[in-house]
C-alpha atoms as one frame of an Amber mdcrd trajectory, in Angstrom:
protein
  42.134  19.346   6.571  42.133  22.283   4.142  44.977  24.139   2.474  45.263
  27.867   1.600  47.658  29.346  -0.646  49.918  31.803   1.011  50.858  35.163
  -0.509  54.434  35.759  -1.607  55.082  38.099   1.257  53.450  37.687   4.779
  53.989  37.986   8.430  53.041  35.338  11.161  52.414  37.837  13.972  52.725
  37.258  17.734  54.005  33.724  18.084  56.305  32.111  20.550  59.047  30.588
  18.453  60.339  27.224  19.656  63.772  25.939  18.343  66.083  23.303  19.706
  68.323  26.008  21.228  66.006  28.781  22.219  62.437  29.938  23.061  61.570
  33.342  22.012  58.316  34.853  23.140  56.170  37.492  21.265  57.935  37.112
  17.898  56.735  38.228  14.306  57.995  35.936  11.561  58.464  37.681   8.186
  58.209  35.327   5.114  59.219  36.194   1.654  59.065  33.825  -1.449  58.663
  30.873   1.024  61.686  31.683   3.132  62.077  33.239   6.511  63.225  36.878
   6.030  63.320  37.859   9.723  62.209  36.930  13.195  61.884  39.894  15.366
  59.870  41.003  18.549  56.330  41.571  17.850  55.548  45.153  16.597  59.269
  46.151  16.293  59.201  46.113  12.488  56.805  48.066  10.344  55.357  46.362
   7.388  52.455  46.356   4.954  52.523  42.649   4.321  49.387  40.368   4.756
  49.068  39.127   8.328  48.568  35.563   9.738  47.645  36.109  13.455  49.471
  33.596  15.594  47.618  34.563  18.698  50.362  33.948  21.013  50.602  30.189
  20.224  53.750  28.256  19.537  55.401  28.203  16.099  57.996  25.353  15.890
  59.704  23.435  13.155  57.445  20.979  11.467  58.472  17.388  12.426  60.479
  14.567  10.848  59.579  11.007  11.579  62.409   8.616  11.177  60.337   5.541
  11.363  57.005   5.224   9.532  55.525   2.298   7.690  53.781   3.834   4.819
  53.198   0.266   3.474  54.225   1.289  -0.090  54.587  -0.628  -2.349  51.929
  -3.428  -2.204  50.062  -3.146   0.988  47.143  -0.811   0.359  44.899  -2.809
   2.661  46.911  -1.302   5.494  47.790   2.125   4.261  47.735   4.134   1.173
  50.154   6.769   0.082  47.318   9.508   0.565  46.169   8.226   3.931  49.712
   7.823   5.305  50.931  11.223   4.190  47.718  12.738   5.415  48.327  11.091
   8.860  51.881  12.723   8.892  50.434  16.144   8.034  47.891  16.061  10.571
  50.371  15.216  13.105  52.520  18.266  12.337  55.198  16.666  10.135  57.121
  18.012   7.176  58.766  14.710   6.176  58.888  10.936   7.087  61.351   8.025
   6.447  59.383   5.037   5.254  60.371   1.424   6.113  61.102  -1.302   3.494
  59.205  -4.229   4.719  56.780  -3.916   1.917  55.576  -6.231  -1.116  58.008
  -6.383  -2.681  60.496  -5.598  -0.060  62.601  -2.512  -0.899  65.943  -4.290
  -1.522  66.697  -3.151  -5.108  66.747   0.004  -7.024  63.721  -1.263  -9.153
  61.553  -1.830  -6.003  62.482   1.613  -4.708  61.339   3.194  -7.982  57.977
   1.420  -7.810  57.514   2.898  -4.347  58.528   6.270  -5.340  56.192   6.309
  -8.412  53.235   5.209  -6.101  53.963   7.844  -3.358  54.748  10.786  -5.795
  51.300  12.111  -6.465  50.222  12.202  -2.766  53.656  13.658  -1.805  53.092
  16.495  -4.236  49.490  17.035  -3.206  50.045  17.259   0.467  53.571  18.752
   0.676  55.078  15.998   3.018  58.378  14.593   1.803  58.888  11.006   1.868
  62.436   9.753   2.447  63.284   6.098   1.745  65.074   3.230   3.661  66.037
  -0.004   1.960  66.659  -3.528   3.421  70.049  -4.545   4.737  69.406  -8.109
   3.434  67.776  -9.450   0.231  64.203 -10.037   1.084  64.813  -9.251   4.729
  65.801 -12.898   4.915  69.067 -12.335   6.938  71.072 -14.542   4.527  72.735
 -12.252   1.905  73.266  -8.536   1.803  71.361  -6.307  -0.482  73.200  -4.267
  -3.037  73.962  -1.438  -0.557  76.110   0.648  -2.774  73.590   0.686  -5.653
  70.840   1.638  -3.275  72.774   4.308  -1.595  73.548   5.724  -5.115  69.788
   5.733  -5.712  69.086   7.994  -2.860  68.381   5.839   0.034  68.713   7.493
   3.453  69.185   4.603   5.743  69.225   0.731   5.768  67.168  -1.571   8.023
  65.488  -4.926   8.095  62.940  -3.279  10.422  60.460  -5.909  11.568  63.495
  -8.327  11.917  66.804  -8.105  13.596  69.898  -9.193  11.559  70.929 -12.306
  13.464  74.268 -13.375  11.885  77.425 -11.710  13.032  79.105 -11.994   9.700
  76.320 -10.187   7.963  76.430  -7.375  10.497  80.253  -7.142  10.024  79.951
  -6.897   6.221  77.073  -4.435   6.429  79.079  -2.252   8.763  82.036  -2.458
   6.440  80.069  -1.337   3.524  78.242   1.494   5.297  81.465   2.714   6.801
  82.274   3.829   3.369  78.940   4.810   2.134  77.902   7.003   5.112  74.243
   5.910   5.688  73.135   4.716   8.989  72.163   1.064   9.797  68.865   1.046
  11.663  68.624  -2.106  13.819  65.402  -3.546  14.887  66.983  -5.234  17.908
  65.377  -8.682  18.352  66.746 -12.118  18.413  64.219 -14.482  16.548  62.167
 -17.293  17.755  61.590 -16.158  21.259  57.803 -16.381  20.807  57.040 -13.488
  23.163  53.875 -11.535  22.938  53.587  -9.042  25.770  56.213  -7.902  28.323
  55.768  -9.434  31.759  52.874  -7.773  33.520  49.164  -8.118  34.684  47.648
  -8.562  31.280  50.366 -10.828  29.988  49.686 -12.980  33.278  45.902 -12.840
  33.189  45.853 -14.005  29.463  48.444 -16.670  30.078  50.410 -15.739  26.963
  54.201 -16.067  26.527  56.243 -13.097  27.998  58.420 -11.006  25.822  61.534
 -10.438  27.847  63.993  -7.558  27.065  67.153  -9.720  26.672  66.322 -10.258
  23.002  66.686  -6.541  22.425  69.577  -5.659  24.687  71.721  -8.745  23.934
  71.502  -7.893  20.113  72.434  -4.224  20.793  75.423  -5.599  22.887  76.437
  -8.008  19.960  75.994  -5.218  17.415  78.264  -2.713  19.408  80.922  -5.474
  19.609  80.857  -5.787  15.906  80.698  -2.036  15.316  84.039  -1.547  17.206
  85.715  -3.154  14.224  84.217  -0.344  11.896  84.316   2.819  14.003  83.366
   5.026  11.184  80.079   3.216  10.608  76.930   4.654  11.828  74.590   2.441
  14.089  71.118   3.319  15.250  68.838   1.401  17.573  65.142   1.589  16.690
  62.256   1.964  19.216  64.244   1.232  22.413  62.080  -0.330  25.143  64.482
  -1.388  27.801  66.659   0.516  30.269  69.348  -2.131  29.816  69.618  -1.045
  26.099  69.938   2.667  27.202  72.917   1.641  29.405  74.547   0.161  26.357
  73.892   3.053  24.181  75.259   5.527  26.599  78.361   3.561  27.115  79.098
   3.273  23.305  78.605   6.969  23.050  81.113   7.556  25.688  83.367   5.179
  23.852  83.174   7.447  20.792  81.341   5.052  18.476  78.728   6.596  16.175
  75.751   5.106  18.062  72.284   6.631  18.297  68.878   5.652  19.472  65.191
   6.569  19.307  62.073   5.949  21.410  58.520   5.674  20.443  55.651   7.668
  21.961  53.840   4.494  23.292  56.925   3.428  25.224  57.136   6.721  26.861
  53.420   7.013  27.875  52.351   3.495  28.840  53.509   0.582  30.949  52.719
  -2.950  31.058  50.055  -2.290  33.793  48.142  -0.010  31.342  47.393  -2.638
  28.728  43.650  -3.656  28.581  42.807  -7.228  27.697  41.241  -7.389  24.345
  42.801  -4.301  22.916  45.582  -5.489  20.564  46.464  -2.079  19.593  48.790
  -2.441  22.546  50.501  -5.330  20.995  53.697  -3.841  19.433  57.164  -5.019
  18.710  59.052  -4.362  21.043  56.421  -4.403  23.814  55.428  -1.727  26.408
  57.438  -2.566  29.443  57.554  -1.805  33.076  57.348   1.556  35.002  61.081
   1.449  35.524  61.806   1.096  31.879  59.425   3.915  31.087  60.978   6.390
  33.588  64.438   5.459  32.243  63.262   6.131  28.684  61.781   9.634  29.747
  64.947  10.594  31.523  67.222   9.444  28.568  65.097  11.433  26.065  65.486
  14.625  28.061  69.318  14.145  28.616  69.850  13.180  24.998  71.081   9.807
  25.628  68.166   8.860  23.445  68.537  11.109  20.429  65.013  11.625  19.240
  61.457  10.282  18.967  60.040   8.098  16.042  56.562   6.874  15.876  56.964
   3.391  14.370  53.668   4.042  12.696  52.367   0.588  11.785  48.912   0.421
  10.258  47.163  -2.825   9.978  43.791  -3.904   8.604  41.186  -4.830  11.290
  41.281  -8.465  10.464  45.022  -8.444  11.552  44.277  -6.678  14.933  41.801
  -9.215  16.550  41.049  -9.306  20.210  43.353 -12.243  20.541  46.761 -11.003
  21.521  48.509 -14.230  20.518  47.476 -14.172  16.965  47.172 -10.378  16.346
  49.666  -8.501  14.344  52.284  -6.497  16.114  51.947  -2.675  15.665  50.225
   0.651  16.463  49.822   3.815  14.673  51.325   7.013  15.871  51.852   9.777
  13.367  48.746  11.789  14.538  49.346  11.507  18.161  53.020  11.728  18.628
  53.370  15.624  19.013  50.584  15.740  21.472  52.203  12.975  23.567  55.343
  15.043  23.704  53.283  18.082  24.777  51.992  15.856  27.594  55.537  15.479
  28.999  56.334  19.040  28.384  53.344  20.032  30.450  54.375  17.838  33.221
  57.882  19.359  33.341  59.477  16.105  32.101  60.642  17.493  28.675  61.871
  20.972  27.918  60.469  22.906  25.048  63.932  22.780  23.440  64.307  19.066
  23.805  60.739  18.579  22.592  61.797  20.337  19.393  65.109  18.521  19.048
  63.389  15.133  19.677  60.432  15.829  17.171  62.263  17.678  14.439  65.904
  18.968  14.716  67.635  15.782  15.607  65.909  13.361  13.184  66.450  15.817
  10.402  70.079  16.096  11.103  70.335  12.322  11.409  68.969  11.719   8.026
  71.076  14.423   6.375  68.176  16.890   5.641  69.005  19.283   8.562  69.740
  22.213   6.078  65.937  21.983   5.036  63.957  20.872   8.137  64.103  21.121
  11.815  65.134  24.722  12.560  63.236  28.204  12.158  65.861  30.643  11.288
  66.457  33.563   8.779  67.119  32.371   5.228  65.530  28.932   5.415  62.418
  27.646   4.002  59.283  27.764   6.119  58.431  24.375   7.363  56.519  25.037
  10.703  53.759  23.775  12.794  51.479  26.228  14.834  50.407  24.564  18.165
  48.440  25.471  20.999  50.303  23.927  23.786  47.864  25.168  26.493  44.823
  23.531  24.931  43.302  21.253  27.694  43.605  17.623  27.406  40.890  15.773
  25.409  40.161  12.339  24.368  41.898  10.943  21.404  39.213   9.360  19.053
  38.993   7.741  15.717  38.087  11.075  14.126  41.599  12.337  15.084  43.132
   9.762  12.705  43.872  10.190   9.035  45.474   6.853   8.659  43.533   4.115
   6.847  43.989   1.849   9.801  42.689   2.835  13.226  44.880   0.519  15.341
  46.187   3.333  17.639  46.806   2.568  21.206  46.219   6.168  22.236  42.436
   6.076  21.397  40.709   6.860  24.558  43.778   8.501  26.184  43.556  12.137
  27.266  46.314  14.280  25.529  46.831  18.042  26.002  47.680  20.443  23.059
  46.155  21.066  19.721  47.972  21.188  16.166  46.356  24.132  14.488  48.276
  24.716  11.319  51.131  23.376   9.276  53.144  25.910   7.194  54.842  24.958
   3.842  56.705  27.336   1.778  53.736  28.268  -0.513  50.636  27.132   1.557
  49.199  26.455   5.057  47.111  23.701   6.144  44.325  24.049   8.597  44.783
  20.721  10.405  41.318  20.361  11.951  39.353  21.894   9.074
């Protein structure tokens, strides 16, 4: 990737502008001092500004990933600030929310500051903003709440024990009571512990003779959480990486009830099924697991309808020694920052996701969810330029290791054919040539 400085005043000529509420063909985007000054039909406004030729490609808001494991602080063997942020940039993102299951766990203001200090230089160098989540419980041990008020005051955007579900009803009750006042969302990794499952029921699970990972450990926790949430109706509850159609039903019912419930889906749960998992490729071992065709179709339908609010990658890098060929002992997790947008383009090209919902899922809704919707997620006059130029008509090509900036290469999309090509990522003062 290579960055070029942008002039103070310039025009991105001849682009199709995608927003969550509109698609506008043949547009010129005028930019002055890093902000969008005008969006007008191509050639309708005279100018002498420097021209960036969009060549008829799609200009859309740069993305915001609401679930990424940058592994900072303390896990440089999995990901470094530089490699994680470069992965986000290559994937067309403007910002990411990083998870707190680090060393130490981000459960205090002091641990948060350690992480911010480590990420800061790469954040400034590459222009991708890092937002921070903190643990719900101290050490993510599920026994005692962290100091949620102090962490909220330090700028935490969300709270989660991601990697673990909060099992105790009383802790969920107290967490909702606190967050009802503070306003930050609680992001639940919905999984009751000690089930021992590895892969969802399917051919590879049966062939390898490993313990099945059933979906009741997910949806039953969501069902419990919603019951507790009813006692705190102003609290915000969000289900991470939904994998089961039964979870979708619970989320939809809670929304109809008027509760502040939202949900996300990860790209791999949209694209693959349990029948697609090759034996020996533990990149396909993630938590929750890839499930049935019925679950996959329910997830696609829910994303298009808005029942699932947005897409998040659950980017989870691991060193090679943790992703062995043995599914039973391998770590859970796949990376996803570099491959998410092209996965969404795949569904757009198939007519299963509209351009507007693609933008909403990738950029607008996660930005609004995390309270940064005034900065990211929309291309309109008066706003800073945070945009991605994409060739949505580029033919499908194999995903390879060379497409990945992440330190870790445990990406289940390696070998998959995905359409589209991310060309450039615009920031207020510079543009990145993604494949340079």
